[in-house]
Amino acid sequence: MSSQVVTRFAPSPTGFLHIGGARTALFNWLYARGRGGKFLLRIEDTDRERSTPEATEAILKGLDWLGLDHDGDVISQFENAARHTEVAQQLLAEGKAYKCFATQDEIQAFRDAARAEGKSTLYRSPWRDAAPETHPDAPYVVRIKAPQGGETVIRDQVQGDVTIRNDQLDDMVLLRSDGTPVYMLAVVVDDHDMGVTHVIRGDDHLNNAARQMMIYDAMGWDVPVWAHIPLIHGPDGKKLSKRHGALGVDEYQKMGYPAAGMRNYLARLGWSHGDDEFFTDDQAKEWFDLGGIGKSPARFDFKKLENLSGQHIAASDDAALLHELQAFLAATGEPALSDDKVVVLRKAMYCLKTGAKTFPQLIEKAEFALADRPIQPDEKAAKNLDDVSRSILMELTPHLQNASWSRDDLEGVANQFAEARDMKFGKLAGPLRAALAGRAATPSVFDMMLVLGREETIARLTDAAG
Ligand code: GLU
């Protein structure tokens, strides 16, 4: 048997890819990618009523945006149904499962009686040890023979050893009376057949693990390494709600967080590596380990997300960032950038990416590069274009016109101009921002001049001064 790590993400396609699911996917991806392993994707679509192709599409899109690529084909659990049934039949043939002919009424009567006597209401079927000759010609379910004594221990990498008394496990149904396999069976068979070595998933599945272990044991299959991760809570420690950020990942894309920042933040949500907050994908892949996952629920915090997002924007390669910005515009239904604007933005990216925490903030800073003449100052900027300011601009413009258009020279000209008039440079900056960008908050005036070039800069200054 190969020792290659194989993880999987196994979402149920009943809605968007929410933030908790995205984190689960990320943890599995990091674990596999950091170990030269495989990361598989299985869509758990056996619930035909609740599963929709749109939801599958949304999950695939969300993973794609987050950059969590999977190996091999997307697996549909539903399509494996025949194999799930085959395993149940094998257990039946080996006497590890049995046909149970009890009717719903009989099961209910058993429970009522148990309740009345103060006993466990877990159903104990009289058919467990019934001889086949006694089987009626009637509908039946197939149940697994749960171990009757002792304990089941889940050796969980996050929760530690979780012990469950076997008398708390019932003879779980494997095949329903219409012959369809149950979900719990499907998960185990698929995980086994896909060669999954590590199951990292939400701790809402911890109880399932004990029941799933019955199937592994009955089949004599290796149990995967389990890691049940605590769910994500809101900043107030309560269950994550929409208000807290329990949204589809597509909403985060639309809010303008870069995927790298999102990955970094989600990795930190419940996992840590010392005090490291900001890290690259390569570092995360190298560092990620199950031992670093916390036992208590992580709290979602937009401030931290913003902070990391800003750091990733600043650290991004200019071309890649521009590309992602274009994808952001497309995702939010904004018109695509013209070729000219793409060129200017590419030139401007170096001075846009510092200090912008999200793409909307970056676009705000990019106003000078995106706007066309004549520049329309907003209300704040217009205050910097009163008569005095306009005459200052009119005087300054010819000086700039003769500058060599290097940063040093532009700075020199502006400073000299201010000094000669006993003016603080700040007095000059406001009108320049207003003239060049129509905004009060912009990148540095020299960066704007360098990006726009001499001709465009002079034209904008002349427009404003006139
Ligand atoms: N389909 C399950 C879910 O979406 C995950 C099952 C598993 O990871 O074993 O919650």
Short mmCIF file of N, CA and C and ligand atoms in Angstrom, two decimals, residues 8 10-12 42 44 183 187 191 199-201 204-205 212, ligand 1:
data_model
loop_
_atom_site.label_atom_id
_atom_site.label_comp_id
_atom_site.label_asym_id
_atom_site.label_seq_id
_atom_site.Cartn_x
_atom_site.Cartn_y
_atom_site.Cartn_z
N ARG A 8 -9.80 14.58 1.10
CA ARG A 8 -10.93 14.90 0.20
C ARG A 8 -11.79 15.97 0.84
N ALA A 10 -15.81 16.86 0.76
CA ALA A 10 -17.02 16.11 0.38
C ALA A 10 -18.28 16.91 0.67
N PRO A 11 -18.46 18.01 -0.02
CA PRO A 11 -19.63 18.85 0.28
C PRO A 11 -20.94 18.25 -0.23
N SER A 12 -22.00 18.57 0.48
CA SER A 12 -23.34 18.23 0.00
C SER A 12 -23.82 19.42 -0.82
N ARG A 42 -15.39 15.19 -3.78
CA ARG A 42 -16.55 14.31 -3.94
C ARG A 42 -17.81 15.08 -3.61
N GLU A 44 -21.43 15.06 -2.49
CA GLU A 44 -22.30 14.11 -1.79
C GLU A 44 -23.76 14.40 -2.14
N TYR A 183 -26.63 7.22 3.46
CA TYR A 183 -25.52 8.15 3.33
C TYR A 183 -24.27 7.66 4.08
N VAL A 187 -20.49 7.20 2.46
CA VAL A 187 -19.28 7.94 2.84
C VAL A 187 -18.12 6.99 3.08
N ASP A 191 -14.89 6.76 0.74
CA ASP A 191 -13.59 7.12 1.31
C ASP A 191 -12.61 5.96 1.14
N VAL A 199 -9.27 12.09 7.02
CA VAL A 199 -10.58 12.74 6.91
C VAL A 199 -10.57 13.96 7.83
N ILE A 200 -10.52 15.13 7.21
CA ILE A 200 -10.54 16.38 7.99
C ILE A 200 -11.89 17.02 7.70
N ARG A 201 -12.71 17.20 8.71
CA ARG A 201 -14.06 17.73 8.47
C ARG A 201 -14.60 18.35 9.75
N ASP A 204 -19.17 18.50 13.60
CA ASP A 204 -20.56 18.05 13.59
C ASP A 204 -20.66 16.63 13.03
N HIS A 205 -19.55 16.12 12.51
CA HIS A 205 -19.55 14.75 11.99
C HIS A 205 -18.90 13.77 12.96
N GLN A 212 -19.54 5.15 11.51
CA GLN A 212 -18.81 4.79 10.29
C GLN A 212 -17.74 3.74 10.58
N1 GLU B 1 -21.27 15.98 3.05
C1 GLU B 1 -20.91 16.33 4.38
C2 GLU B 1 -21.15 17.81 4.58
O1 GLU B 1 -21.29 18.54 3.61
C3 GLU B 1 -19.47 16.02 4.70
C4 GLU B 1 -19.26 14.59 5.03
C5 GLU B 1 -17.86 14.24 5.37
O2 GLU B 1 -16.96 15.06 5.25
O3 GLU B 1 -17.66 13.07 5.73
O4 GLU B 1 -21.22 18.26 5.69
#
